[in-house]
Coordinates of C-alpha atoms in Angstrom, one line a residue:
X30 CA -39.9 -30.4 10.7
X31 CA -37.0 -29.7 8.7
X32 CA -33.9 -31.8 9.4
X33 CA -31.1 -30.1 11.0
X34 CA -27.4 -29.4 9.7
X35 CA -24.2 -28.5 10.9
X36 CA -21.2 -27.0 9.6
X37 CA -17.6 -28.7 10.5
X38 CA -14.4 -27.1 9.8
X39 CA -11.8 -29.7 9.3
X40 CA -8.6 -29.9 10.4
X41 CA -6.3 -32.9 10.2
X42 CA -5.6 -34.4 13.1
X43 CA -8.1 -32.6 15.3
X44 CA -11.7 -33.5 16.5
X45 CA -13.1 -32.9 13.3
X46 CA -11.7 -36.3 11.9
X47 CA -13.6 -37.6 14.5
X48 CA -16.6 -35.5 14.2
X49 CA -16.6 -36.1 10.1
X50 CA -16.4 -40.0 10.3
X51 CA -19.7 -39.9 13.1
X52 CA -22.1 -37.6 11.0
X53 CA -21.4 -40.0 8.4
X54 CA -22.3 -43.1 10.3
X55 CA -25.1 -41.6 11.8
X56 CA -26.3 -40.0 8.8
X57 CA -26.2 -36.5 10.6
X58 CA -26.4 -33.8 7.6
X59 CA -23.0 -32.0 7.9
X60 CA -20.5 -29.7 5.2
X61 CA -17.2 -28.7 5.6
X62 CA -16.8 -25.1 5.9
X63 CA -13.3 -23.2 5.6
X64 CA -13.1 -20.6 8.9
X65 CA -10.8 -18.7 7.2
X66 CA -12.9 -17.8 4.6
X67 CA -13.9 -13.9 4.1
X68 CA -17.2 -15.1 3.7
X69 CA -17.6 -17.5 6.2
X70 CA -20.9 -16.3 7.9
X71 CA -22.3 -16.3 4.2
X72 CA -21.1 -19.6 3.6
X73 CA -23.0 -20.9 7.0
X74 CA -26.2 -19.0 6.2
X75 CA -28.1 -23.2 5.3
X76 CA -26.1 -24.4 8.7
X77 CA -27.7 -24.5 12.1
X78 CA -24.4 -24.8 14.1
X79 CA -20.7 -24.9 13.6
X80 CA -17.8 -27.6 15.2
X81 CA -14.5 -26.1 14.8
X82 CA -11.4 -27.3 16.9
X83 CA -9.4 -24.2 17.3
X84 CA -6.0 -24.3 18.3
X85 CA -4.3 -22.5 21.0
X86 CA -0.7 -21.9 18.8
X87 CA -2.1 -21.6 15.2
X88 CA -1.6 -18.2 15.1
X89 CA -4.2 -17.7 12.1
X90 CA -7.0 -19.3 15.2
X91 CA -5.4 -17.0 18.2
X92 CA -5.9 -13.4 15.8
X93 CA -10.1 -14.4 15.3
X94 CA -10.9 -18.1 16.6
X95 CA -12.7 -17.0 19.5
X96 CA -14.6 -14.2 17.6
X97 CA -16.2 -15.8 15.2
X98 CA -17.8 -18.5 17.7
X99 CA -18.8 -15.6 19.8
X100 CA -20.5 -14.0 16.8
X101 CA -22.2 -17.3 15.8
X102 CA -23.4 -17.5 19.2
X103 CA -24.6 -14.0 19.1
X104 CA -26.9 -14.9 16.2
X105 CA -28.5 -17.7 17.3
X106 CA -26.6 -20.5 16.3
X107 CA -25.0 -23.7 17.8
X108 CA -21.4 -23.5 18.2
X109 CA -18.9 -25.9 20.2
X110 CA -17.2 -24.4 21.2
X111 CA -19.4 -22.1 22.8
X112 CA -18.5 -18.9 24.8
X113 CA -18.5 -20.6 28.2
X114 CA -16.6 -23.7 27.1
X115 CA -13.4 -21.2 25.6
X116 CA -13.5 -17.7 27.1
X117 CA -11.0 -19.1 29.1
X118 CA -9.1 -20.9 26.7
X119 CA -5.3 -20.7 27.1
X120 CA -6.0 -18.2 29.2
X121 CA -4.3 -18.7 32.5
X122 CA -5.1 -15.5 34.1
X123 CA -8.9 -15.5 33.2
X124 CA -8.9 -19.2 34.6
X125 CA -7.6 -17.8 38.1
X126 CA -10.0 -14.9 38.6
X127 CA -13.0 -17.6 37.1
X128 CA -12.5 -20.3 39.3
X129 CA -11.8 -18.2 42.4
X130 CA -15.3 -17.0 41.5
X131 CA -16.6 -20.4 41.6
X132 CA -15.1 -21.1 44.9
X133 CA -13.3 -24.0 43.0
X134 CA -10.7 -26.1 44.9
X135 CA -7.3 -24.4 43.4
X136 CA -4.1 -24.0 43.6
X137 CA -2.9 -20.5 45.3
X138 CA -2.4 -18.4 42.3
X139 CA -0.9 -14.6 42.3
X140 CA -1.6 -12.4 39.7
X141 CA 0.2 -8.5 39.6
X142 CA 0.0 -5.7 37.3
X143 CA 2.8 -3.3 38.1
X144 CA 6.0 -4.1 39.4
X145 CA 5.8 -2.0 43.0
X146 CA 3.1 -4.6 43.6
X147 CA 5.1 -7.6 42.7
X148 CA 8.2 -6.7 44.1
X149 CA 6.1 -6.1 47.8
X150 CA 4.6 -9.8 47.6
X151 CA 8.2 -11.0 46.9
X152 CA 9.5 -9.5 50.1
X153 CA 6.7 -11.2 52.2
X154 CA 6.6 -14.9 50.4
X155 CA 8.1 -17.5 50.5
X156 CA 9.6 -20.1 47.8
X157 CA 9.8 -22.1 46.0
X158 CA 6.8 -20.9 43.5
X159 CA 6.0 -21.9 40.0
X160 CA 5.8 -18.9 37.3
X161 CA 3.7 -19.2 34.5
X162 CA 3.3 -16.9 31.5
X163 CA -1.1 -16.7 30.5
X164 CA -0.7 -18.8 27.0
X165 CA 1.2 -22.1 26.9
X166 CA 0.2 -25.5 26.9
X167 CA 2.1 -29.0 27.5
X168 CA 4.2 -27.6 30.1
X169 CA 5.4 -24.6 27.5
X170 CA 6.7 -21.5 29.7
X171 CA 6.4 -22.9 33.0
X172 CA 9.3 -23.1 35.7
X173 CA 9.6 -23.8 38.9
X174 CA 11.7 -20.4 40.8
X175 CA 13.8 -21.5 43.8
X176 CA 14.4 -18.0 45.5
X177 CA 13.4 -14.3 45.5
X178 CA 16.6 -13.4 43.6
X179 CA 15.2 -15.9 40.3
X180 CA 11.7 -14.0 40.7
X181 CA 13.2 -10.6 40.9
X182 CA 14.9 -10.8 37.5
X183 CA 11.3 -12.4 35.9
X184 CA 9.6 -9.4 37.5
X185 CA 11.5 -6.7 35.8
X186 CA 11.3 -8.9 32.7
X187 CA 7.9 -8.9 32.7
X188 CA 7.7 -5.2 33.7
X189 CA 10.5 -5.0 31.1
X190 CA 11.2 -6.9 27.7
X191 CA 8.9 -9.0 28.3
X192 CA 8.7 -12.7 27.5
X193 CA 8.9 -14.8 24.1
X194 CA 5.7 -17.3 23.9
X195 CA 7.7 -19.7 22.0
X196 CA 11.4 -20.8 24.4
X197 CA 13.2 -21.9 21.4
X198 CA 16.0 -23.5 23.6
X199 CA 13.7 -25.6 26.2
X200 CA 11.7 -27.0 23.5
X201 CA 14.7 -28.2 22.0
X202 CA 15.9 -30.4 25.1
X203 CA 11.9 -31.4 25.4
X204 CA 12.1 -32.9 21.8
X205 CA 15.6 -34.5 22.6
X206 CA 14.1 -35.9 25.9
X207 CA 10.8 -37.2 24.0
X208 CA 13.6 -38.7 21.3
X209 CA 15.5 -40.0 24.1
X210 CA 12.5 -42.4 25.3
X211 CA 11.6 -43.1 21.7
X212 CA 8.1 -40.6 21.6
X213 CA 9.3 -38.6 18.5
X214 CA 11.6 -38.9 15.8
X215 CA 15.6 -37.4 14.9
X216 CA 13.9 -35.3 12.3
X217 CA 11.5 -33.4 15.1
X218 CA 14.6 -32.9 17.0
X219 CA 15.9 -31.4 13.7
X220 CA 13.4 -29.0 13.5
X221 CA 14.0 -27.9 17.1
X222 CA 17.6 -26.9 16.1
X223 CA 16.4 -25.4 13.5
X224 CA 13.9 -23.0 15.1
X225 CA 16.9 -21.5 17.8
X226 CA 17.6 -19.4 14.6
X227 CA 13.8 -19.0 13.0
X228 CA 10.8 -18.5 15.7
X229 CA 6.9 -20.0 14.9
X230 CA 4.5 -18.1 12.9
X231 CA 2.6 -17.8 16.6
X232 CA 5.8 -16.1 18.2
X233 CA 6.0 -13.4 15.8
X234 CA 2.0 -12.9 15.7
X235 CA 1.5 -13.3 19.2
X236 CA 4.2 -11.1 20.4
X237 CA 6.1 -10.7 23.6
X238 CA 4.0 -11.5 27.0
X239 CA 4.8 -8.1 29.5
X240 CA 2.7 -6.1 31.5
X241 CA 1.6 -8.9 34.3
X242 CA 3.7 -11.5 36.6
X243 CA 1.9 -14.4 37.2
X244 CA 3.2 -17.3 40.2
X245 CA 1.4 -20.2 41.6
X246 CA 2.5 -22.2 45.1
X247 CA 4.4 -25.1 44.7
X248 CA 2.7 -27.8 45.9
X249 CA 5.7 -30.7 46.2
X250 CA 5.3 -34.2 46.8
X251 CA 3.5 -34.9 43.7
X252 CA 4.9 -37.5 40.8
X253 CA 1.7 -37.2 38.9
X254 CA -0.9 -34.9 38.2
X255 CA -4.6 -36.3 37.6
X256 CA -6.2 -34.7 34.6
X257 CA -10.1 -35.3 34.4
X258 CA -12.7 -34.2 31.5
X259 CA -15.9 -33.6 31.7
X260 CA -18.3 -33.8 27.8
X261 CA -21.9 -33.9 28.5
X262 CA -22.0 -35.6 32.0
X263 CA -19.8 -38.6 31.3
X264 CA -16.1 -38.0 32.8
X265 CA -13.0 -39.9 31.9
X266 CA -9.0 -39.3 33.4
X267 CA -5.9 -40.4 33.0
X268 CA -2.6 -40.0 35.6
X269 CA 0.1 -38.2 33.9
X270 CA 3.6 -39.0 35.6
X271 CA 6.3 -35.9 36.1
X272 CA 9.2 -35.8 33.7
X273 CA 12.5 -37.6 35.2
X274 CA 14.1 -34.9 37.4
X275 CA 11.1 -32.2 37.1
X276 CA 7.8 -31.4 38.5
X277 CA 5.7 -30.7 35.4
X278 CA 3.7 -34.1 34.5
X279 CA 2.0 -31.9 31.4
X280 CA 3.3 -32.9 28.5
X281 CA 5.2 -35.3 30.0
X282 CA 4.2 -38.7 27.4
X283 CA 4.0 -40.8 30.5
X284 CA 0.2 -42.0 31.2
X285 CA -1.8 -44.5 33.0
X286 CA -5.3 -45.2 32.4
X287 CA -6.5 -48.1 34.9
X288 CA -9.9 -46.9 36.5
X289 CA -8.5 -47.8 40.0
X290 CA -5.9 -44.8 39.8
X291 CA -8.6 -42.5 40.4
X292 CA -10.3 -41.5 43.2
X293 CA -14.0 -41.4 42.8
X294 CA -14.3 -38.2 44.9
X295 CA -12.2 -36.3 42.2
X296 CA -14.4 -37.6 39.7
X297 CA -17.4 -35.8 41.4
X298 CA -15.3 -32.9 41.9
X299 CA -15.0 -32.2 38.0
X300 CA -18.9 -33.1 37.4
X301 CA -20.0 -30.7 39.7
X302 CA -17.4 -27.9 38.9
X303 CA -18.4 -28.7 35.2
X304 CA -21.8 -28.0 36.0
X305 CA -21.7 -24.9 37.9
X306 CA -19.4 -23.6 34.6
X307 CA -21.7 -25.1 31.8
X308 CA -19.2 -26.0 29.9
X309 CA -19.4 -28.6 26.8
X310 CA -16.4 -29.4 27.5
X311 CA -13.8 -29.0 30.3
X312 CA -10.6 -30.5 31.3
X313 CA -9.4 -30.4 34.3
X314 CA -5.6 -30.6 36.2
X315 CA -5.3 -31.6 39.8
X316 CA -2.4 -31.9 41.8
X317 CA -2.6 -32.6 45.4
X318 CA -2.0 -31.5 49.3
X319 CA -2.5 -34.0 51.9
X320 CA -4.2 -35.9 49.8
X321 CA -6.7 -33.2 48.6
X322 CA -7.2 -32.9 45.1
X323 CA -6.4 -28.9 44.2
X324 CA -7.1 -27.7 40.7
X325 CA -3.9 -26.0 38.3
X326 CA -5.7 -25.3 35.4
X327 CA -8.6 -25.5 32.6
X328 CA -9.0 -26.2 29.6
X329 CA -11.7 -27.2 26.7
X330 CA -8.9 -28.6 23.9
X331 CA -6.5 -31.6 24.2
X332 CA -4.8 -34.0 22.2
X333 CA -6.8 -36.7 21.2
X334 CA -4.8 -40.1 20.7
X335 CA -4.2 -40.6 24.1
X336 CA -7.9 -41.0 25.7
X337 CA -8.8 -43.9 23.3
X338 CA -6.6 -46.2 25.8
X339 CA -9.0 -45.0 28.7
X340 CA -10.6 -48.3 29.8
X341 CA -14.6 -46.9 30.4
X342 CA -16.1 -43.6 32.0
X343 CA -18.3 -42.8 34.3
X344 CA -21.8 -41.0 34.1
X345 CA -23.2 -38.0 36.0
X346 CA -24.6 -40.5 38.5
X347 CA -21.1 -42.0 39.2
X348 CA -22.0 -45.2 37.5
X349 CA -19.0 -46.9 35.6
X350 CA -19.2 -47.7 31.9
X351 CA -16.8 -50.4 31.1
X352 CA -15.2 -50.0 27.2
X353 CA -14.1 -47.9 24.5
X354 CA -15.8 -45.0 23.5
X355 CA -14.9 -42.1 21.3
X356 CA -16.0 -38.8 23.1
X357 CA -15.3 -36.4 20.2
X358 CA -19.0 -38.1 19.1
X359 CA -20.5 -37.1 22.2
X360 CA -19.7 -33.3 21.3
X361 CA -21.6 -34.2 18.1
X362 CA -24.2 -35.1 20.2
X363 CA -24.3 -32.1 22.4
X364 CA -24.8 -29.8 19.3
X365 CA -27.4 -31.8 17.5
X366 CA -29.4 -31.9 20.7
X367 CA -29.0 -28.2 21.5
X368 CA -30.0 -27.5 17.4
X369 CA -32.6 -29.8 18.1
X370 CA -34.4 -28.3 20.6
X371 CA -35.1 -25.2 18.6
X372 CA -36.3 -26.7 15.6

């Protein structure tokens, strides 16, 4: 039998430092591939499978990241991630109408596509809600909206103008916040006064968000969200805290990892839902009502550093696994065992 191979793309600071530094230990036959490359589906022709962390605000990944895995898929090889794993990915509209479908445990999400529509349900709800544009990640264009007056004015600008991705002004006082508690630098906050006069590459690729309102219930009570994730039946979570005066814990910077935080229930919660989506990979958000966990949103990418404080994870029987452990290798894993069974 011939020995497999896979392609990486590398990208620093991502999983593929990760994924690089395990094919080498394990002596797992691996090149690095540029995605960006015209020729890229020549240039994986000797590859069995492809890793490539795309991200959800490179706006080089958001014109064709998606595609190409799709296409990969198409022709038979192994991809993470694959199309199940990232259909949804920053994609907060597809994740209502998916997990809905599921019969998933979620927070009551509202989704209109004219303005008569919109402007109905306002007269016959009540507040407050959280809006939400589709893309955005760490907390990025979510607010909470006190009365029908503030959700009247989103509604004819979503049915209007539109909405910027990239909220120049509130990511300036969420770097000065981070700078305040000593999580970035003066020179990031530098950069954030910078960009009130120049916008991201993304903003101006992306475009404006219009065309759709989008509002979830508030659910209050909650100083912490619980964010679980699920990579080839082993789950691990940590307990992200709200910001000082807010409701968003996303983004946030303030974590605990100590097993006992978690309730074991919520743990078999995200196996099973993981398992009914197939998904490599899948991160979930939960916040809670009456002490019922109740899911915000998905997602198959996150930021690694954090997770290599969590203290052990547990396996798809519910058994604990006490130590450190690195689970971008167990998406190494996933592919060379998929690749593997078609050799």
């Amino acid at each position: 039998f011939r020995k497999l191979k896979i392609a990486i793309h590398n990208t620093k600071g991502k999983f593929s430092d990760d994924w690089i530094k395990y094919c080498e230990r394990s002596k797992i036959p691996y090149k690095l591939v540029n995605c960006y490359d015209d020729n890229i589906i020549e240039n994986l022709s000797d590859c069995d499978g492809l890793l490539w962390h795309f991200s959800h605000n490179n706006p080089k990944d958001f014109l064709f990241g998606k595609q190409l895995m799709y296409s990969l898929e198409t022709a038979g090889k192994s991809v993470f991630p694959d199309f199940k794993t990232m259909w949804h990915f920053d994609d907060k509209v597809g994740q209502k109408y998916l997990l809905e479908a599921v019969d998933a445990q979620i927070v009551h999400t509202f989704v209109f596509y004219n303005k008569s529509d919109a402007m109905k349900w306002l007269n016959e709800t009540t507040f407050p809600k959280v809006f939400k544009l589709r893309k955005g990640a760490g907390s990025q264009n979510v607010r909470l909206i006190k009365n029908k007056s503030e959700a009247i004015n989103l509604v004819n600008q979503a049915f209007g103008s539109g909405f910027r991705q990239y909220e120049a002004l509130s990511n300036l006082k969420e770097r000065v916040r981070k700078y305040r508690l000593g999580k970035t630098s003066f020179k990031d906050v530098a950069k954030g006064v910078v960009r009130l006069g120049y916008t991201t590459d993304f903003d101006k690729t992306a475009g404006r968000e219009k065309g759709y309102i989008y509002f979830q219930e508030f659910i209050p009570n909650n100083d912490h969200d619980i964010r679980v994730i699920v990579i080839d039946e082993k789950a691990f979570a940590i307990k992200r805290m709200v910001r000082e005066n807010d409701f968003r814990a996303s983004g946030s910077g303030n974590i605990l990892f100590e097993k006992e935080l978690f309730n074991i229930d919520t743990i078999k919660l995200s196996l099973d839902l993981n398992k009914k989506l197939n998904s490599q990979c899948l991160v979930i958000d939960y916040v809670f009502k009456d002490n019922k966990p109740l899911i915000v949103e998905i997602s198959y990418g996150y930021t690694k550093e954090p997770y290599y404080n969590c203290p052990g994870y547990w396996d798809k029987n519910l058994n604990w696994h006490e130590g450190s452990f690195n689970p971008q290798h167990w998406m190494v894993d996933l592919i060379t065992k998929q690749i593997g069974s078609k050799l």
